[in-house]
PDB file of C-alpha atoms in Angstrom:
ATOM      1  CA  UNK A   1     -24.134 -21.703  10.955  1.00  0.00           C
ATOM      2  CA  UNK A   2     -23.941 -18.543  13.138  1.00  0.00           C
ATOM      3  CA  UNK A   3     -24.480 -18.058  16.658  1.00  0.00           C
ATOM      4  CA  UNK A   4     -27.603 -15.893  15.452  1.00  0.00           C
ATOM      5  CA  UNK A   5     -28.845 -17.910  13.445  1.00  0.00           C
ATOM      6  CA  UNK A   6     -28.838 -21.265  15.555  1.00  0.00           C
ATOM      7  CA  UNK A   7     -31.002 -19.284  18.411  1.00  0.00           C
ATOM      8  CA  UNK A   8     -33.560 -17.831  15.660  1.00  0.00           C
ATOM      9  CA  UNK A   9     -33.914 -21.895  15.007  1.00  0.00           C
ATOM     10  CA  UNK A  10     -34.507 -22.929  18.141  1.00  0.00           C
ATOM     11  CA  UNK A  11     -36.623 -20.607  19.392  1.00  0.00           C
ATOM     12  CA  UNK A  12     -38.478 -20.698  15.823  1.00  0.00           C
ATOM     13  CA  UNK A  13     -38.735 -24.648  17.532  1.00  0.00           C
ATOM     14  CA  UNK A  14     -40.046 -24.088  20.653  1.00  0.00           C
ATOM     15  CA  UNK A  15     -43.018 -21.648  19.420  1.00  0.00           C
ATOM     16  CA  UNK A  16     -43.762 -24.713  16.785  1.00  0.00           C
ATOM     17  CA  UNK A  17     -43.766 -26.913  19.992  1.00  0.00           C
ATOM     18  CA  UNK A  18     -45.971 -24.528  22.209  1.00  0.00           C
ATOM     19  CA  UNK A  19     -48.103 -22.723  19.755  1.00  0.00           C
ATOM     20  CA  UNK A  20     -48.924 -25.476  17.402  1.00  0.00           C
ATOM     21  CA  UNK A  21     -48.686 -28.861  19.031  1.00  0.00           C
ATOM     22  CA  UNK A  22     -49.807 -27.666  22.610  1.00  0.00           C
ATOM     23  CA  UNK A  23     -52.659 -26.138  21.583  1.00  0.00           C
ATOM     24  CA  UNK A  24     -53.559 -28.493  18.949  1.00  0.00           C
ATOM     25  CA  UNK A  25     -53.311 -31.364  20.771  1.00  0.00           C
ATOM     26  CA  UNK A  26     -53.524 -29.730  24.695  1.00  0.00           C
ATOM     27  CA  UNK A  27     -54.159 -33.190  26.699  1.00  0.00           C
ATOM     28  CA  UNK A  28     -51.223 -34.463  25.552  1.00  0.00           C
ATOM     29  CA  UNK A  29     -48.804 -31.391  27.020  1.00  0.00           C
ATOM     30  CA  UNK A  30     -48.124 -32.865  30.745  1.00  0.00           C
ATOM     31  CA  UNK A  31     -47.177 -36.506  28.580  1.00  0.00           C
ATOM     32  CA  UNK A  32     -44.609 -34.264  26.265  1.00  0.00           C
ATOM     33  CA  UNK A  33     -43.138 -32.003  29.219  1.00  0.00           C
ATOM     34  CA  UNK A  34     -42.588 -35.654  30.949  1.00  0.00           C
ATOM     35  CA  UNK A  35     -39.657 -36.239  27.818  1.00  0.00           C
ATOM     36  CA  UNK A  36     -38.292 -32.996  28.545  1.00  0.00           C
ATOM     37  CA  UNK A  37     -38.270 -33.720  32.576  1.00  0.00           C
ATOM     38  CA  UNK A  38     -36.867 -37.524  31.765  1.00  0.00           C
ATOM     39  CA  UNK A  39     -34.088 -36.223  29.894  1.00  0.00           C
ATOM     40  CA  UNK A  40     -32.963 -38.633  27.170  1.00  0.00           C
ATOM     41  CA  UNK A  41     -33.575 -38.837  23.578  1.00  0.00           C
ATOM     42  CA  UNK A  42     -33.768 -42.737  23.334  1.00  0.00           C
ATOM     43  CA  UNK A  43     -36.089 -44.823  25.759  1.00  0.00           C
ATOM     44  CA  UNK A  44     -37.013 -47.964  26.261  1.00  0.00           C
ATOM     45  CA  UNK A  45     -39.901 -49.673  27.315  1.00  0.00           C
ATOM     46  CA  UNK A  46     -38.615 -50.125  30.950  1.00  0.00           C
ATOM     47  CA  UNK A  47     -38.429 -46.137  30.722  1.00  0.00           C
ATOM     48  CA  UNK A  48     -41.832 -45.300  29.500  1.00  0.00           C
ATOM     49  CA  UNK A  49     -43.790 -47.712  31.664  1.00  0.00           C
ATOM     50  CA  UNK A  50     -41.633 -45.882  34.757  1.00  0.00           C
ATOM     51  CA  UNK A  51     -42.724 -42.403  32.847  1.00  0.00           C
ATOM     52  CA  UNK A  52     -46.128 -43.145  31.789  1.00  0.00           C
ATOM     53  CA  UNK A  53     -47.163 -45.972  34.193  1.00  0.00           C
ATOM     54  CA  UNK A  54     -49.359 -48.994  32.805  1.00  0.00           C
ATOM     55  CA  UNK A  55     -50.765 -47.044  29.948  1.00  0.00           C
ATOM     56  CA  UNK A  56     -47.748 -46.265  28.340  1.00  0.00           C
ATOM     57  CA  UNK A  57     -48.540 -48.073  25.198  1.00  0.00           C
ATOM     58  CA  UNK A  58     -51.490 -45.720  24.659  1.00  0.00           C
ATOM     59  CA  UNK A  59     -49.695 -42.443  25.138  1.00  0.00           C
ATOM     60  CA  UNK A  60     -46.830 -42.975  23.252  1.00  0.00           C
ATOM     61  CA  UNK A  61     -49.261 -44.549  20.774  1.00  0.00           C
ATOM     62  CA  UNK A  62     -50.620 -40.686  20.854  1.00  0.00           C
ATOM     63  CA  UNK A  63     -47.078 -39.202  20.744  1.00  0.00           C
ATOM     64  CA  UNK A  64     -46.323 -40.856  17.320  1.00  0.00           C
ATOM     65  CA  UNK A  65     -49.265 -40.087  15.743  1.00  0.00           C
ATOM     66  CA  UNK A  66     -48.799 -36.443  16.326  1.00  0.00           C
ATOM     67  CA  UNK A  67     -44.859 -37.162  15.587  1.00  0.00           C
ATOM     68  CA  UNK A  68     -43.162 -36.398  18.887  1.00  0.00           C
ATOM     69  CA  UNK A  69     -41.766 -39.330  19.365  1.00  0.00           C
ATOM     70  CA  UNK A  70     -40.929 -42.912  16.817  1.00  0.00           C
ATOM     71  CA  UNK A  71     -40.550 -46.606  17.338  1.00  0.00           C
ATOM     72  CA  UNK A  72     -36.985 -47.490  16.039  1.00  0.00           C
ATOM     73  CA  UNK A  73     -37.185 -51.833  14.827  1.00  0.00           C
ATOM     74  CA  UNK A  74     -33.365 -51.999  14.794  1.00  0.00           C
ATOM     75  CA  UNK A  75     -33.127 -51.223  18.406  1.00  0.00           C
ATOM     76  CA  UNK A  76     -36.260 -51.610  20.145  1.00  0.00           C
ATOM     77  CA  UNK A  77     -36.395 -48.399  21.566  1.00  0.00           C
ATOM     78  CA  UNK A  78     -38.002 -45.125  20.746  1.00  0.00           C
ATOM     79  CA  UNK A  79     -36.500 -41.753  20.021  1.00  0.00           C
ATOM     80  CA  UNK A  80     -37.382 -38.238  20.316  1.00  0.00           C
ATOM     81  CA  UNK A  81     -37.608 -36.859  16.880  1.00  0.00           C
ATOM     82  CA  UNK A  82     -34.951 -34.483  16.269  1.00  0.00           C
ATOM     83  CA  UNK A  83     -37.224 -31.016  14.849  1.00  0.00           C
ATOM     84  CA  UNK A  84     -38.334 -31.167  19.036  1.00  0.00           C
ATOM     85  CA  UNK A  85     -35.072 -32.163  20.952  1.00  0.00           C
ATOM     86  CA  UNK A  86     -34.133 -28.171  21.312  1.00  0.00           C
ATOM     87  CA  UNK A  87     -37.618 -27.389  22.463  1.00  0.00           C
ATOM     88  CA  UNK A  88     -37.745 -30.152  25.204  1.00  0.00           C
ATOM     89  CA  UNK A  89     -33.683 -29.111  25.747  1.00  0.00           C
ATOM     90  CA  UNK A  90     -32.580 -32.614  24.982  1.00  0.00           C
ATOM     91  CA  UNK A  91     -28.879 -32.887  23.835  1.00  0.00           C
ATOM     92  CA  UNK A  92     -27.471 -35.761  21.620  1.00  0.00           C
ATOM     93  CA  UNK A  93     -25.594 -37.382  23.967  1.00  0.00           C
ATOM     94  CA  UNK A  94     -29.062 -37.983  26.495  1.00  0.00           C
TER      95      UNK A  94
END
């Protein structure tokens, strides 16, 4: 894919993020800037009760429902889907 064409898509991704899920669902922008700020695509529990606090369970509850973030079985953890990784600037290898 060219160079062009890679920053058209991410910046086509970070207007979806700001226009459309920040104003859509605006109570829940400080809890999705707090992925960006924490840096890694896979967390764990540990991480998002040291993120979140004691009512973790709730907001990421809220984060999958508006499909920010998923619960993956096979490793207990839960990922930043990938259609929002560019727009919180979280690499891969986080």
């Amino acid at each position: 894919m060219c160079l062009v064409c890679l920053k058209k898509a991410h910046t086509n991704i970070v207007i979806k993020l700001e226009k459309d899920i920040f104003n859509e669902f605006p109570r829940e922008q400080d809890n999705i800037k707090k992925l960006s700020k924490e840096g890694k695509i896979k967390l764990t529990k540990a991480d998002l009760l040291r993120i979140y606090g004691k009512n973790w369970e709730d907001i990421i509850s809220t984060l999958i429902r508006i499909g920010i973030i998923r619960f993956v079985k096979d490793s207990n953890t839960y990922r930043v889907e990938f259609i929002f990784r560019p727009a919180l600037g979280l690499a891969y290898s986080s």
